[in-house]
Amino acid sequence: MKQVFRVPAIFCIFILLAGCATTQQDTITQYSFIDAILAGAYDGQEKCSKILEHGDMGIGTFDGLDGEMVVLDRQIYQVKYDGSVVTPGPEETTPFACVAEFLPDKAVNIIPGTDLKGLMHVTDLAVPNQNIFLAVKATGTFSMMLTRSVPEQTKPYPPLVEVTKNQSQFHMKNVKGTVVGFRTPPYAKGIGVPGYHLHFLSDDKTQGGHILGLTFEQGAVEIDLCNRFVLINPKDESGLKDMDFSKDRTHELEQAEKKHE
Ligand SMILES: [Zn+2]
């Protein structure tokens, strides 16, 4: 009898290990790093179809900084400068994207009236340890949602702080949708946006962008604690060539990623 039970047990362990290996749980995969984008490294380095192998949710941008990327339910959406939302073809490329296979560890209801700072606070209370990477997904109805997108750039590429001076902003009211993004620990400064970097997509897939502000009418946030971070840089030797990443770009980051009129 013993022999009969032993074989299935070993088989089950094998299946479990195989499952972990393919789904990449608790792993954030990022193409390029935020300082490269701040410096103007906007050339696409990977096909959009490829990044979906590493995650079903996430954020990013497109070749030439052509709008804001939202990855939701393993579908990529492109929020263009004019505010329209399209689904890019599989051959489209990205210079910066950050994705994860979302499997929430925690969920917290959001009190009506909670703003962007409040959402960050609620998430921080759920996971106070700032040294852990988080993938975050919040769904709900928003009495206010403020997002932005950026215009496609031509070479020579200007730094992001110059581009965002001409960003378009989208003021939405009473919109249903999903917030997706990440919390990056302070020690990963230069790689990601320390703190929260969040994008939005409406349920009807017609509005979205990089979030500058919001107010919840009702909703909830789900949190996935991630203990692995994979950084993929251009393999081509010309990628990032002659770019100086020794300087601190904290001020530029504040201007480019968080500022709105
Ligand atoms: Zn963004």
PDB file of N, CA, C and O and ligand atoms in Angstrom, residues 34 59-61 68-69 96 148 193 197-199 209-211 257, ligand 1:
ATOM      1  N   ILE A  34      13.915  53.803 -14.552  1.00  0.00           N
ATOM      2  CA  ILE A  34      13.277  55.118 -14.638  1.00  0.00           C
ATOM      3  C   ILE A  34      14.287  56.212 -14.990  1.00  0.00           C
ATOM      4  O   ILE A  34      13.959  57.152 -15.729  1.00  0.00           O
ATOM      5  N   ILE A  59       2.539  48.565 -16.001  1.00  0.00           N
ATOM      6  CA  ILE A  59       2.574  49.928 -16.537  1.00  0.00           C
ATOM      7  C   ILE A  59       3.772  50.080 -17.465  1.00  0.00           C
ATOM      8  O   ILE A  59       4.666  49.239 -17.463  1.00  0.00           O
ATOM      9  N   GLY A  60       3.801  51.177 -18.220  1.00  0.00           N
ATOM     10  CA  GLY A  60       4.956  51.410 -19.089  1.00  0.00           C
ATOM     11  C   GLY A  60       4.663  52.498 -20.103  1.00  0.00           C
ATOM     12  O   GLY A  60       3.745  53.309 -19.930  1.00  0.00           O
ATOM     13  N   THR A  61       5.478  52.509 -21.157  1.00  0.00           N
ATOM     14  CA  THR A  61       5.250  53.417 -22.268  1.00  0.00           C
ATOM     15  C   THR A  61       5.628  52.700 -23.572  1.00  0.00           C
ATOM     16  O   THR A  61       5.894  51.494 -23.541  1.00  0.00           O
ATOM     17  N   GLU A  68       0.933  56.374 -22.653  1.00  0.00           N
ATOM     18  CA  GLU A  68       1.073  55.627 -21.403  1.00  0.00           C
ATOM     19  C   GLU A  68       0.551  54.207 -21.603  1.00  0.00           C
ATOM     20  O   GLU A  68      -0.472  53.996 -22.227  1.00  0.00           O
ATOM     21  N   MET A  69       1.282  53.249 -21.029  1.00  0.00           N
ATOM     22  CA  MET A  69       0.873  51.842 -21.138  1.00  0.00           C
ATOM     23  C   MET A  69       0.161  51.391 -19.867  1.00  0.00           C
ATOM     24  O   MET A  69       0.607  51.679 -18.759  1.00  0.00           O
ATOM     25  N   PHE A  96      10.187  51.004 -21.892  1.00  0.00           N
ATOM     26  CA  PHE A  96      10.069  50.873 -20.430  1.00  0.00           C
ATOM     27  C   PHE A  96       8.721  50.228 -20.107  1.00  0.00           C
ATOM     28  O   PHE A  96       7.670  50.732 -20.510  1.00  0.00           O
ATOM     29  N   ARG A 148      -2.540  61.745 -17.029  1.00  0.00           N
ATOM     30  CA  ARG A 148      -1.862  62.456 -18.099  1.00  0.00           C
ATOM     31  C   ARG A 148      -1.330  61.444 -19.126  1.00  0.00           C
ATOM     32  O   ARG A 148      -1.173  60.253 -18.843  1.00  0.00           O
ATOM     33  N   VAL A 193      10.301  54.265  -9.677  1.00  0.00           N
ATOM     34  CA  VAL A 193       9.890  55.494  -8.989  1.00  0.00           C
ATOM     35  C   VAL A 193       9.737  55.141  -7.507  1.00  0.00           C
ATOM     36  O   VAL A 193       8.829  54.381  -7.160  1.00  0.00           O
ATOM     37  N   HIS A 197       3.947  54.275  -8.306  1.00  0.00           N
ATOM     38  CA  HIS A 197       3.823  54.655  -9.710  1.00  0.00           C
ATOM     39  C   HIS A 197       2.587  53.919 -10.233  1.00  0.00           C
ATOM     40  O   HIS A 197       2.584  52.692 -10.364  1.00  0.00           O
ATOM     41  N   LEU A 198       1.516  54.705 -10.497  1.00  0.00           N
ATOM     42  CA  LEU A 198       0.207  54.106 -10.785  1.00  0.00           C
ATOM     43  C   LEU A 198      -0.386  54.628 -12.089  1.00  0.00           C
ATOM     44  O   LEU A 198      -0.311  55.825 -12.379  1.00  0.00           O
ATOM     45  N   HIS A 199      -0.983  53.731 -12.856  1.00  0.00           N
ATOM     46  CA  HIS A 199      -1.704  54.090 -14.074  1.00  0.00           C
ATOM     47  C   HIS A 199      -3.164  53.662 -13.940  1.00  0.00           C
ATOM     48  O   HIS A 199      -3.496  52.836 -13.081  1.00  0.00           O
ATOM     49  N   GLY A 209      -4.451  56.554 -18.272  1.00  0.00           N
ATOM     50  CA  GLY A 209      -3.202  57.305 -18.253  1.00  0.00           C
ATOM     51  C   GLY A 209      -2.442  57.168 -16.955  1.00  0.00           C
ATOM     52  O   GLY A 209      -2.808  56.381 -16.068  1.00  0.00           O
ATOM     53  N   HIS A 210      -1.362  57.956 -16.865  1.00  0.00           N
ATOM     54  CA  HIS A 210      -0.496  58.010 -15.673  1.00  0.00           C
ATOM     55  C   HIS A 210      -1.214  58.863 -14.620  1.00  0.00           C
ATOM     56  O   HIS A 210      -1.566  60.011 -14.887  1.00  0.00           O
ATOM     57  N   ILE A 211      -1.449  58.308 -13.445  1.00  0.00           N
ATOM     58  CA  ILE A 211      -2.295  58.980 -12.447  1.00  0.00           C
ATOM     59  C   ILE A 211      -1.571  60.128 -11.740  1.00  0.00           C
ATOM     60  O   ILE A 211      -0.467  59.965 -11.238  1.00  0.00           O
ATOM     61  N   GLU A 257       7.066  63.074 -13.038  1.00  0.00           N
ATOM     62  CA  GLU A 257       6.120  61.991 -12.773  1.00  0.00           C
ATOM     63  C   GLU A 257       4.986  62.357 -11.823  1.00  0.00           C
ATOM     64  O   GLU A 257       3.993  61.671 -11.759  1.00  0.00           O
TER      65      GLU A 257
HETATM   66 ZN    ZN B   1       3.674  56.420 -15.500  1.00  0.00          ZN
END
